[in-house]
PDB file of C-alpha atoms in Angstrom:
ATOM      1  CA  THR K 282      71.389 -17.730  22.904  1.00  0.00           C
ATOM      2  CA  GLU K 283      72.718 -20.935  24.603  1.00  0.00           C
ATOM      3  CA  ASP K 284      72.446 -21.282  28.420  1.00  0.00           C
ATOM      4  CA  GLU K 285      73.723 -24.496  29.669  1.00  0.00           C
ATOM      5  CA  LYS K 286      72.511 -25.477  33.890  1.00  0.00           C
ATOM      6  CA  ASN K 287      73.723 -28.357  36.498  1.00  0.00           C
ATOM      7  CA  ALA K 288      71.880 -28.238  39.623  1.00  0.00           C
ATOM      8  CA  TYR K 289      72.196 -30.512  42.770  1.00  0.00           C
ATOM      9  CA  LEU K 290      69.527 -30.987  45.536  1.00  0.00           C
ATOM     10  CA  GLN K 291      70.619 -31.432  49.138  1.00  0.00           C
ATOM     11  CA  ASN K 292      67.929 -32.036  51.482  1.00  0.00           C
ATOM     12  CA  GLU K 293      67.994 -34.010  54.497  1.00  0.00           C
ATOM     13  CA  ASN K 294      64.471 -36.057  53.988  1.00  0.00           C
ATOM     14  CA  ILE K 295      65.820 -36.887  50.571  1.00  0.00           C
ATOM     15  CA  ALA K 296      67.044 -40.534  51.110  1.00  0.00           C
ATOM     16  CA  GLU K 297      70.134 -42.452  49.993  1.00  0.00           C
ATOM     17  CA  THR K 298      68.465 -43.968  46.725  1.00  0.00           C
ATOM     18  CA  GLN K 299      67.542 -40.919  45.496  1.00  0.00           C
ATOM     19  CA  VAL K 300      71.165 -38.959  45.788  1.00  0.00           C
ATOM     20  CA  GLU K 301      71.256 -39.558  42.150  1.00  0.00           C
ATOM     21  CA  ALA K 302      68.090 -38.600  40.901  1.00  0.00           C
ATOM     22  CA  ALA K 303      68.526 -34.881  42.413  1.00  0.00           C
ATOM     23  CA  LYS K 304      71.287 -34.140  40.198  1.00  0.00           C
ATOM     24  CA  ALA K 305      69.503 -32.226  36.960  1.00  0.00           C
ATOM     25  CA  LYS K 306      71.847 -30.900  33.846  1.00  0.00           C
ATOM     26  CA  ASN K 307      69.541 -29.323  31.029  1.00  0.00           C
ATOM     27  CA  GLU K 308      69.807 -26.600  27.977  1.00  0.00           C
ATOM     28  CA  TRP K 309      67.676 -23.185  27.122  1.00  0.00           C
ATOM     29  CA  ASP K 310      68.169 -21.784  23.882  1.00  0.00           C
ATOM     30  CA  ASN K 311      66.980 -18.536  21.996  1.00  0.00           C
ATOM     31  CA  PHE K 312      67.149 -16.270  19.475  1.00  0.00           C
ATOM     32  CA  SER K 313      66.216 -12.303  20.654  1.00  0.00           C
ATOM     33  CA  TYR K 314      66.168 -10.244  18.036  1.00  0.00           C
ATOM     34  CA  LEU K 315      65.070  -6.091  18.065  1.00  0.00           C
ATOM     35  CA  PHE K 316      63.775  -3.709  15.284  1.00  0.00           C
ATOM     36  CA  ASN K 317      63.498   0.263  15.752  1.00  0.00           C
ATOM     37  CA  VAL K 318      62.984   2.961  13.625  1.00  0.00           C
ATOM     38  CA  ALA K 319      63.089   7.087  13.960  1.00  0.00           C
ATOM     39  CA  TRP K 320      62.391   9.893  11.995  1.00  0.00           C
ATOM     40  CA  ARG K 321      63.567  13.404  14.058  1.00  0.00           C
ATOM     41  CA  PHE K 322      60.840  15.844  12.272  1.00  0.00           C
ATOM     42  CA  THR K 323      63.219  19.147  14.026  1.00  0.00           C
ATOM     43  CA  ASP K 324      66.592  19.293  14.895  1.00  0.00           C
ATOM     44  CA  ASP K 325      64.751  18.566  18.608  1.00  0.00           C
ATOM     45  CA  ALA K 326      63.002  15.905  18.180  1.00  0.00           C
ATOM     46  CA  ASN K 327      62.530  12.511  17.097  1.00  0.00           C
ATOM     47  CA  VAL K 328      59.113   9.748  16.958  1.00  0.00           C
ATOM     48  CA  TYR K 329      60.354   6.287  16.731  1.00  0.00           C
ATOM     49  CA  LEU K 330      58.574   2.677  16.249  1.00  0.00           C
ATOM     50  CA  LYS K 331      60.339  -0.506  18.053  1.00  0.00           C
ATOM     51  CA  TYR K 332      59.195  -3.711  18.052  1.00  0.00           C
ATOM     52  CA  SER K 333      62.113  -6.110  20.210  1.00  0.00           C
ATOM     53  CA  THR K 334      61.682  -9.666  21.597  1.00  0.00           C
ATOM     54  CA  GLY K 335      63.311 -11.358  24.453  1.00  0.00           C
ATOM     55  CA  TYR K 336      63.847 -14.256  27.282  1.00  0.00           C
ATOM     56  CA  ASN K 337      63.885 -15.381  30.946  1.00  0.00           C
ATOM     57  CA  ALA K 338      66.042 -18.801  30.656  1.00  0.00           C
ATOM     58  CA  GLY K 339      64.427 -21.685  32.425  1.00  0.00           C
ATOM     59  CA  GLY K 340      66.237 -23.375  34.880  1.00  0.00           C
ATOM     60  CA  PHE K 341      65.401 -25.734  38.305  1.00  0.00           C
ATOM     61  CA  ASN K 342      63.915 -25.047  41.757  1.00  0.00           C
ATOM     62  CA  ALA K 343      66.640 -25.559  43.894  1.00  0.00           C
ATOM     63  CA  ARG K 344      64.741 -25.295  47.347  1.00  0.00           C
ATOM     64  CA  ALA K 345      61.877 -27.604  45.942  1.00  0.00           C
ATOM     65  CA  GLY K 346      60.642 -30.209  49.213  1.00  0.00           C
ATOM     66  CA  THR K 347      60.607 -33.065  46.120  1.00  0.00           C
ATOM     67  CA  VAL K 348      62.980 -34.343  44.132  1.00  0.00           C
ATOM     68  CA  ASP K 349      60.095 -34.606  41.717  1.00  0.00           C
ATOM     69  CA  ASP K 350      59.351 -30.756  42.423  1.00  0.00           C
ATOM     70  CA  PHE K 351      62.940 -31.007  41.558  1.00  0.00           C
ATOM     71  CA  GLN K 352      63.583 -32.523  38.527  1.00  0.00           C
ATOM     72  CA  ASN K 353      61.047 -30.538  36.306  1.00  0.00           C
ATOM     73  CA  PRO K 354      62.813 -27.962  35.018  1.00  0.00           C
ATOM     74  CA  PHE K 355      60.564 -24.502  34.701  1.00  0.00           C
ATOM     75  CA  ASP K 356      60.913 -23.883  30.823  1.00  0.00           C
ATOM     76  CA  GLU K 357      62.141 -20.756  29.152  1.00  0.00           C
ATOM     77  CA  GLU K 358      59.824 -16.962  30.091  1.00  0.00           C
ATOM     78  CA  GLU K 359      59.476 -14.588  26.211  1.00  0.00           C
ATOM     79  CA  VAL K 360      57.814 -11.686  25.367  1.00  0.00           C
ATOM     80  CA  SER K 361      57.158  -9.765  23.084  1.00  0.00           C
ATOM     81  CA  VAL K 362      57.427  -6.135  22.876  1.00  0.00           C
ATOM     82  CA  TRP K 363      55.782  -2.789  20.844  1.00  0.00           C
ATOM     83  CA  GLU K 364      56.782   0.460  22.141  1.00  0.00           C
ATOM     84  CA  LEU K 365      55.438   4.103  20.466  1.00  0.00           C
ATOM     85  CA  GLY K 366      57.717   6.918  21.662  1.00  0.00           C
ATOM     86  CA  LEU K 367      58.963  10.915  21.301  1.00  0.00           C
ATOM     87  CA  LYS K 368      62.225  12.186  22.701  1.00  0.00           C
ATOM     88  CA  SER K 369      62.140  16.020  22.220  1.00  0.00           C
ATOM     89  CA  GLU K 370      63.864  18.614  23.733  1.00  0.00           C
ATOM     90  CA  TRP K 371      62.606  22.424  23.456  1.00  0.00           C
ATOM     91  CA  TRP K 372      63.096  26.508  24.255  1.00  0.00           C
ATOM     92  CA  ASP K 373      67.152  25.921  24.004  1.00  0.00           C
ATOM     93  CA  ASN K 374      67.141  23.342  25.914  1.00  0.00           C
ATOM     94  CA  ARG K 375      65.712  24.208  29.345  1.00  0.00           C
ATOM     95  CA  LEU K 376      62.576  21.732  28.488  1.00  0.00           C
ATOM     96  CA  ARG K 377      63.134  18.014  28.274  1.00  0.00           C
ATOM     97  CA  PHE K 378      59.722  16.042  27.089  1.00  0.00           C
ATOM     98  CA  ASN K 379      59.566  12.023  26.377  1.00  0.00           C
ATOM     99  CA  ALA K 380      56.710   9.756  26.454  1.00  0.00           C
ATOM    100  CA  ALA K 381      56.195   6.359  25.032  1.00  0.00           C
ATOM    101  CA  ILE K 382      53.237   3.516  24.965  1.00  0.00           C
ATOM    102  CA  PHE K 383      53.714   0.198  25.353  1.00  0.00           C
ATOM    103  CA  HIS K 384      52.118  -3.651  24.431  1.00  0.00           C
ATOM    104  CA  ASN K 385      54.262  -6.371  25.929  1.00  0.00           C
ATOM    105  CA  ASP K 386      53.328 -10.215  25.679  1.00  0.00           C
ATOM    106  CA  TYR K 387      54.467 -12.671  27.581  1.00  0.00           C
ATOM    107  CA  THR K 388      54.613 -16.314  27.198  1.00  0.00           C
ATOM    108  CA  ASP K 389      55.396 -19.566  29.244  1.00  0.00           C
ATOM    109  CA  ILE K 390      55.819 -16.242  31.786  1.00  0.00           C
ATOM    110  CA  GLN K 391      57.770 -17.356  35.033  1.00  0.00           C
ATOM    111  CA  VAL K 392      55.753 -17.382  39.010  1.00  0.00           C
ATOM    112  CA  ALA K 393      56.632 -18.575  42.452  1.00  0.00           C
ATOM    113  CA  GLN K 394      53.877 -21.080  43.408  1.00  0.00           C
ATOM    114  CA  PHE K 395      53.188 -22.644  47.007  1.00  0.00           C
ATOM    115  CA  ALA K 396      54.088 -26.167  47.846  1.00  0.00           C
ATOM    116  CA  ALA K 397      53.981 -27.904  50.721  1.00  0.00           C
ATOM    117  CA  GLY K 398      55.080 -31.493  51.152  1.00  0.00           C
ATOM    118  CA  ALA K 399      57.051 -33.734  53.558  1.00  0.00           C
ATOM    119  CA  GLY K 400      60.428 -32.256  52.535  1.00  0.00           C
ATOM    120  CA  GLY K 401      59.526 -28.445  53.978  1.00  0.00           C
ATOM    121  CA  ALA K 402      56.854 -26.157  52.517  1.00  0.00           C
ATOM    122  CA  SER K 403      58.595 -24.018  49.207  1.00  0.00           C
ATOM    123  CA  SER K 404      57.752 -21.978  46.635  1.00  0.00           C
ATOM    124  CA  ASN K 405      58.434 -23.436  43.461  1.00  0.00           C
ATOM    125  CA  ILE K 406      58.630 -21.610  39.631  1.00  0.00           C
ATOM    126  CA  VAL K 407      56.346 -22.956  37.164  1.00  0.00           C
ATOM    127  CA  ASN K 408      55.254 -22.263  33.840  1.00  0.00           C
ATOM    128  CA  ALA K 409      52.039 -20.407  34.801  1.00  0.00           C
ATOM    129  CA  GLY K 410      51.315 -18.837  30.909  1.00  0.00           C
ATOM    130  CA  GLU K 411      50.161 -16.006  29.484  1.00  0.00           C
ATOM    131  CA  ALA K 412      49.741 -12.700  30.070  1.00  0.00           C
ATOM    132  CA  THR K 413      49.792  -8.913  28.496  1.00  0.00           C
ATOM    133  CA  TYR K 414      51.481  -5.749  29.871  1.00  0.00           C
ATOM    134  CA  GLN K 415      50.418  -2.202  28.789  1.00  0.00           C
ATOM    135  CA  GLY K 416      50.656   1.792  29.246  1.00  0.00           C
ATOM    136  CA  PHE K 417      52.094   4.974  29.198  1.00  0.00           C
ATOM    137  CA  GLU K 418      55.220   6.186  30.509  1.00  0.00           C
ATOM    138  CA  MET K 419      56.282  10.363  30.317  1.00  0.00           C
ATOM    139  CA  GLU K 420      58.860  12.671  31.732  1.00  0.00           C
ATOM    140  CA  LEU K 421      59.528  16.205  32.153  1.00  0.00           C
ATOM    141  CA  THR K 422      62.340  17.776  33.171  1.00  0.00           C
ATOM    142  CA  ALA K 423      62.515  22.220  33.104  1.00  0.00           C
ATOM    143  CA  ALA K 424      65.316  24.760  34.060  1.00  0.00           C
ATOM    144  CA  PRO K 425      63.043  27.950  33.750  1.00  0.00           C
ATOM    145  CA  THR K 426      65.138  30.130  35.362  1.00  0.00           C
ATOM    146  CA  ASP K 427      69.564  29.720  36.290  1.00  0.00           C
ATOM    147  CA  GLY K 428      69.776  27.251  39.334  1.00  0.00           C
ATOM    148  CA  LEU K 429      65.809  25.731  39.145  1.00  0.00           C
ATOM    149  CA  LEU K 430      65.435  22.058  38.221  1.00  0.00           C
ATOM    150  CA  LEU K 431      61.895  20.748  38.258  1.00  0.00           C
ATOM    151  CA  ASN K 432      61.114  17.047  36.540  1.00  0.00           C
ATOM    152  CA  VAL K 433      57.755  15.330  36.587  1.00  0.00           C
ATOM    153  CA  SER K 434      57.028  11.690  35.855  1.00  0.00           C
ATOM    154  CA  TYR K 435      53.798   9.256  35.651  1.00  0.00           C
ATOM    155  CA  GLY K 436      53.372   6.178  34.147  1.00  0.00           C
ATOM    156  CA  TYR K 437      49.968   4.106  33.718  1.00  0.00           C
ATOM    157  CA  LEU K 438      49.767  -0.304  33.782  1.00  0.00           C
ATOM    158  CA  ASP K 439      47.357  -2.718  33.024  1.00  0.00           C
ATOM    159  CA  ALA K 440      48.440  -5.685  33.567  1.00  0.00           C
ATOM    160  CA  GLU K 441      46.737  -8.546  33.255  1.00  0.00           C
ATOM    161  CA  TYR K 442      47.009 -12.869  33.021  1.00  0.00           C
ATOM    162  CA  ASP K 443      45.800 -14.066  30.549  1.00  0.00           C
ATOM    163  CA  GLU K 444      46.308 -17.100  31.415  1.00  0.00           C
ATOM    164  CA  TYR K 445      47.403 -18.660  34.124  1.00  0.00           C
ATOM    165  CA  VAL K 446      47.268 -22.745  35.238  1.00  0.00           C
ATOM    166  CA  GLN K 447      47.612 -23.727  39.089  1.00  0.00           C
ATOM    167  CA  ARG K 448      47.116 -27.862  39.827  1.00  0.00           C
ATOM    168  CA  ASN K 449      44.362 -28.532  41.970  1.00  0.00           C
ATOM    169  CA  PRO K 450      45.313 -29.815  44.777  1.00  0.00           C
ATOM    170  CA  GLY K 451      42.008 -32.159  45.540  1.00  0.00           C
ATOM    171  CA  THR K 452      41.679 -33.385  41.980  1.00  0.00           C
ATOM    172  CA  ASN K 453      45.269 -32.849  41.100  1.00  0.00           C
ATOM    173  CA  GLU K 454      44.138 -31.262  37.898  1.00  0.00           C
ATOM    174  CA  LEU K 455      46.315 -28.906  35.978  1.00  0.00           C
ATOM    175  CA  GLU K 456      42.985 -25.603  36.184  1.00  0.00           C
ATOM    176  CA  ASP K 457      43.281 -22.668  33.995  1.00  0.00           C
ATOM    177  CA  ILE K 458      43.030 -19.766  36.888  1.00  0.00           C
ATOM    178  CA  SER K 459      43.031 -16.763  35.117  1.00  0.00           C
ATOM    179  CA  GLY K 460      39.798 -15.057  36.011  1.00  0.00           C
ATOM    180  CA  ILE K 461      40.278 -14.783  39.885  1.00  0.00           C
ATOM    181  CA  THR K 462      44.346 -13.046  39.280  1.00  0.00           C
ATOM    182  CA  GLU K 463      46.521  -9.913  39.725  1.00  0.00           C
ATOM    183  CA  VAL K 464      49.687  -9.367  38.441  1.00  0.00           C
ATOM    184  CA  SER K 465      51.898  -9.026  41.547  1.00  0.00           C
ATOM    185  CA  TYR K 466      54.557  -6.175  41.829  1.00  0.00           C
ATOM    186  CA  ALA K 467      52.496  -3.580  39.049  1.00  0.00           C
ATOM    187  CA  PRO K 468      50.747  -0.636  40.675  1.00  0.00           C
ATOM    188  CA  GLU K 469      48.694   0.873  38.144  1.00  0.00           C
ATOM    189  CA  GLN K 470      50.232   4.332  38.385  1.00  0.00           C
ATOM    190  CA  THR K 471      52.946   6.129  39.550  1.00  0.00           C
ATOM    191  CA  TRP K 472      54.498   9.133  39.805  1.00  0.00           C
ATOM    192  CA  THR K 473      57.038  11.411  41.050  1.00  0.00           C
ATOM    193  CA  VAL K 474      57.726  15.227  40.833  1.00  0.00           C
ATOM    194  CA  GLY K 475      60.734  16.569  42.029  1.00  0.00           C
ATOM    195  CA  ALA K 476      62.636  20.419  42.476  1.00  0.00           C
ATOM    196  CA  GLN K 477      65.803  21.259  42.374  1.00  0.00           C
ATOM    197  CA  TYR K 478      67.515  25.080  43.084  1.00  0.00           C
ATOM    198  CA  ASP K 479      71.559  25.445  43.618  1.00  0.00           C
ATOM    199  CA  PHE K 480      72.194  28.760  44.300  1.00  0.00           C
ATOM    200  CA  ASP K 481      74.528  30.882  43.723  1.00  0.00           C
ATOM    201  CA  PRO K 482      78.455  29.966  45.036  1.00  0.00           C
ATOM    202  CA  PHE K 483      79.516  31.318  48.065  1.00  0.00           C
ATOM    203  CA  SER K 484      83.413  32.477  49.444  1.00  0.00           C
ATOM    204  CA  PHE K 485      82.957  28.861  50.990  1.00  0.00           C
ATOM    205  CA  GLY K 486      80.626  26.079  48.740  1.00  0.00           C
ATOM    206  CA  GLN K 487      77.829  26.442  47.218  1.00  0.00           C
ATOM    207  CA  LEU K 488      74.517  25.730  48.529  1.00  0.00           C
ATOM    208  CA  SER K 489      71.797  23.015  47.124  1.00  0.00           C
ATOM    209  CA  MET K 490      68.847  21.910  48.194  1.00  0.00           C
ATOM    210  CA  ARG K 491      66.190  19.141  46.335  1.00  0.00           C
ATOM    211  CA  ALA K 492      62.567  17.634  46.996  1.00  0.00           C
ATOM    212  CA  ASP K 493      61.040  14.724  46.251  1.00  0.00           C
ATOM    213  CA  VAL K 494      57.561  13.397  46.346  1.00  0.00           C
ATOM    214  CA  SER K 495      56.764  10.130  44.865  1.00  0.00           C
ATOM    215  CA  TYR K 496      53.389   7.708  44.150  1.00  0.00           C
ATOM    216  CA  PHE K 497      52.308   4.253  44.012  1.00  0.00           C
ATOM    217  CA  ASP K 498      49.339   2.694  43.541  1.00  0.00           C
ATOM    218  CA  GLU K 499      47.985  -0.207  45.492  1.00  0.00           C
ATOM    219  CA  ILE K 500      49.810  -3.291  44.541  1.00  0.00           C
ATOM    220  CA  VAL K 501      49.325  -6.985  45.360  1.00  0.00           C
ATOM    221  CA  PHE K 502      52.138  -9.725  46.417  1.00  0.00           C
ATOM    222  CA  HIS K 503      50.522 -13.006  44.904  1.00  0.00           C
ATOM    223  CA  PRO K 504      49.076 -13.918  41.834  1.00  0.00           C
ATOM    224  CA  TYR K 505      45.533 -14.723  43.852  1.00  0.00           C
ATOM    225  CA  GLN K 506      46.295 -15.319  47.347  1.00  0.00           C
ATOM    226  CA  ASN K 507      45.392 -11.355  48.114  1.00  0.00           C
ATOM    227  CA  ASP K 508      43.338 -11.631  51.085  1.00  0.00           C
ATOM    228  CA  HIS K 509      46.479 -10.480  53.188  1.00  0.00           C
ATOM    229  CA  THR K 510      49.093  -9.218  50.846  1.00  0.00           C
ATOM    230  CA  PRO K 511      47.690  -6.546  49.634  1.00  0.00           C
ATOM    231  CA  THR K 512      49.209  -3.133  50.214  1.00  0.00           C
ATOM    232  CA  ASP K 513      47.827   0.290  49.972  1.00  0.00           C
ATOM    233  CA  ASP K 514      48.744   3.280  48.819  1.00  0.00           C
ATOM    234  CA  ARG K 515      51.539   5.467  49.080  1.00  0.00           C
ATOM    235  CA  THR K 516      53.308   8.768  49.311  1.00  0.00           C
ATOM    236  CA  LEU K 517      56.814   9.474  50.085  1.00  0.00           C
ATOM    237  CA  LEU K 518      58.573  12.450  50.690  1.00  0.00           C
ATOM    238  CA  ASP K 519      62.723  13.143  50.612  1.00  0.00           C
ATOM    239  CA  ALA K 520      64.381  15.962  51.018  1.00  0.00           C
ATOM    240  CA  ARG K 521      67.884  17.125  50.616  1.00  0.00           C
ATOM    241  CA  ILE K 522      70.219  20.098  51.978  1.00  0.00           C
ATOM    242  CA  SER K 523      73.918  20.080  50.379  1.00  0.00           C
ATOM    243  CA  LEU K 524      76.786  22.184  50.558  1.00  0.00           C
ATOM    244  CA  ASN K 525      78.873  20.841  47.387  1.00  0.00           C
ATOM    245  CA  ASP K 526      82.503  22.242  46.683  1.00  0.00           C
ATOM    246  CA  ILE K 527      83.593  23.133  50.098  1.00  0.00           C
ATOM    247  CA  GLY K 528      87.889  24.417  49.353  1.00  0.00           C
ATOM    248  CA  ALA K 529      89.876  21.863  51.415  1.00  0.00           C
ATOM    249  CA  GLY K 530      93.309  23.082  49.648  1.00  0.00           C
ATOM    250  CA  GLU K 531      94.916  21.186  47.308  1.00  0.00           C
ATOM    251  CA  GLY K 532      93.762  17.888  47.539  1.00  0.00           C
ATOM    252  CA  GLY K 533      90.207  17.958  47.223  1.00  0.00           C
ATOM    253  CA  SER K 534      86.267  19.507  48.506  1.00  0.00           C
ATOM    254  CA  PHE K 535      84.330  18.684  50.894  1.00  0.00           C
ATOM    255  CA  ARG K 536      80.410  18.027  50.566  1.00  0.00           C
ATOM    256  CA  LEU K 537      78.159  17.662  53.274  1.00  0.00           C
ATOM    257  CA  SER K 538      74.184  17.090  52.807  1.00  0.00           C
ATOM    258  CA  LEU K 539      72.068  16.648  55.820  1.00  0.00           C
ATOM    259  CA  TRP K 540      69.211  14.215  54.525  1.00  0.00           C
ATOM    260  CA  GLY K 541      65.938  12.806  55.080  1.00  0.00           C
ATOM    261  CA  LYS K 542      63.470  10.205  54.096  1.00  0.00           C
ATOM    262  CA  ASN K 543      60.022   9.454  54.279  1.00  0.00           C
ATOM    263  CA  LEU K 544      59.339  12.684  56.113  1.00  0.00           C
ATOM    264  CA  THR K 545      56.042  12.069  56.520  1.00  0.00           C
ATOM    265  CA  ASP K 546      56.203   8.804  58.110  1.00  0.00           C
ATOM    266  CA  GLU K 547      54.393   6.559  55.594  1.00  0.00           C
ATOM    267  CA  GLU K 548      53.879   2.894  56.778  1.00  0.00           C
ATOM    268  CA  TYR K 549      53.969   0.375  53.838  1.00  0.00           C
ATOM    269  CA  ARG K 550      54.827  -2.998  52.675  1.00  0.00           C
ATOM    270  CA  LEU K 551      57.622  -3.750  50.409  1.00  0.00           C
ATOM    271  CA  PHE K 552      56.675  -7.572  50.524  1.00  0.00           C
ATOM    272  CA  GLY K 553      53.804  -9.726  51.436  1.00  0.00           C
ATOM    273  CA  ILE K 554      53.645 -13.366  52.049  1.00  0.00           C
ATOM    274  CA  ASP K 555      50.383 -15.365  52.439  1.00  0.00           C
ATOM    275  CA  PHE K 556      50.962 -18.677  53.690  1.00  0.00           C
ATOM    276  CA  GLY K 557      47.325 -19.831  53.208  1.00  0.00           C
ATOM    277  CA  THR K 558      46.870 -23.039  54.823  1.00  0.00           C
ATOM    278  CA  LEU K 559      48.972 -22.901  57.035  1.00  0.00           C
ATOM    279  CA  GLY K 560      47.161 -19.989  59.143  1.00  0.00           C
ATOM    280  CA  PHE K 561      49.725 -17.487  58.856  1.00  0.00           C
ATOM    281  CA  SER K 562      51.224 -14.639  56.747  1.00  0.00           C
ATOM    282  CA  ASN K 563      54.163 -12.414  56.741  1.00  0.00           C
ATOM    283  CA  ALA K 564      55.232  -8.654  55.981  1.00  0.00           C
ATOM    284  CA  VAL K 565      58.238  -7.084  54.472  1.00  0.00           C
ATOM    285  CA  PHE K 566      57.885  -2.739  55.707  1.00  0.00           C
ATOM    286  CA  GLY K 567      59.543  -0.072  54.100  1.00  0.00           C
ATOM    287  CA  ALA K 568      61.751   1.751  56.088  1.00  0.00           C
ATOM    288  CA  PRO K 569      60.352   4.488  58.379  1.00  0.00           C
ATOM    289  CA  ARG K 570      60.794   8.416  58.977  1.00  0.00           C
ATOM    290  CA  THR K 571      64.863   8.627  58.021  1.00  0.00           C
ATOM    291  CA  TYR K 572      67.089  11.171  59.034  1.00  0.00           C
ATOM    292  CA  GLY K 573      71.234  11.161  57.929  1.00  0.00           C
ATOM    293  CA  LEU K 574      74.033  13.120  57.126  1.00  0.00           C
ATOM    294  CA  ASP K 575      76.564  12.791  54.569  1.00  0.00           C
ATOM    295  CA  VAL K 576      80.223  13.782  54.531  1.00  0.00           C
ATOM    296  CA  VAL K 577      81.946  13.226  50.943  1.00  0.00           C
ATOM    297  CA  TYR K 578      85.132  13.718  50.332  1.00  0.00           C
ATOM    298  CA  ASN K 579      86.507  13.749  46.994  1.00  0.00           C
ATOM    299  CA  PHE K 580      89.947  14.338  45.931  1.00  0.00           C
ATOM    300  CA  ASN K 581      91.072  16.161  43.057  1.00  0.00           C
TER     301      ASN K 581
END
């Protein structure tokens, strides 16, 4: 992969003598690859071992508050991944079970770091260091009887920074603060449970009912400014009742769906940021209990 980027910074605080300096250009390249070996030990099941690499291109901070911050591009982020997994179907294809364990090593990991300056506060992307993500995932889908579909999934994630470099504002020296950091947006445990039942068709359509419960462990939104930005774990309940294939002549059919999301009216945050020394923080909350009615027309 080869990437070439051109960028221009426009900021009312940039003097006319710095206009040319506010232009930047750089190139990045990477060679990524994947190896995979699989063994189908029965007609319905196979195991695999995979090793792969990937990269996220470097770039410029187009919202930088100073020309110096803008002229210092961030480098590409690279990852190497080991994955061992199982894919299988049993019971005349009424039961599907998939599982995998993984280990991801990140280098030159890209993170957003807050920066205050005369040109305005900004959040700059920098290459902070290294991180390790490892864990386990599984999913189970079953159709025990005609019309009934059950699904369960679970994920466990252990994510941590092995190195997190940031400039000390007091000494202006780079320091590794990985010992006090947490990986943001990385819940340790997540799971979902769902059930759907499709009734036998009526003369006027087919009734379908579905419910889903999902759980997300607590997370932080910033690697180390965690006084105000962590969010508690949450459990959400969604449900839907649909009447499908409602006849509408030869032209097509209707589907009516009554649905509800977050039926327990859980209060939770999707995003938060702590502005530290500026003395305030903010947050974005998830939607409260929400109801709706969908009317869909399908053309034949």
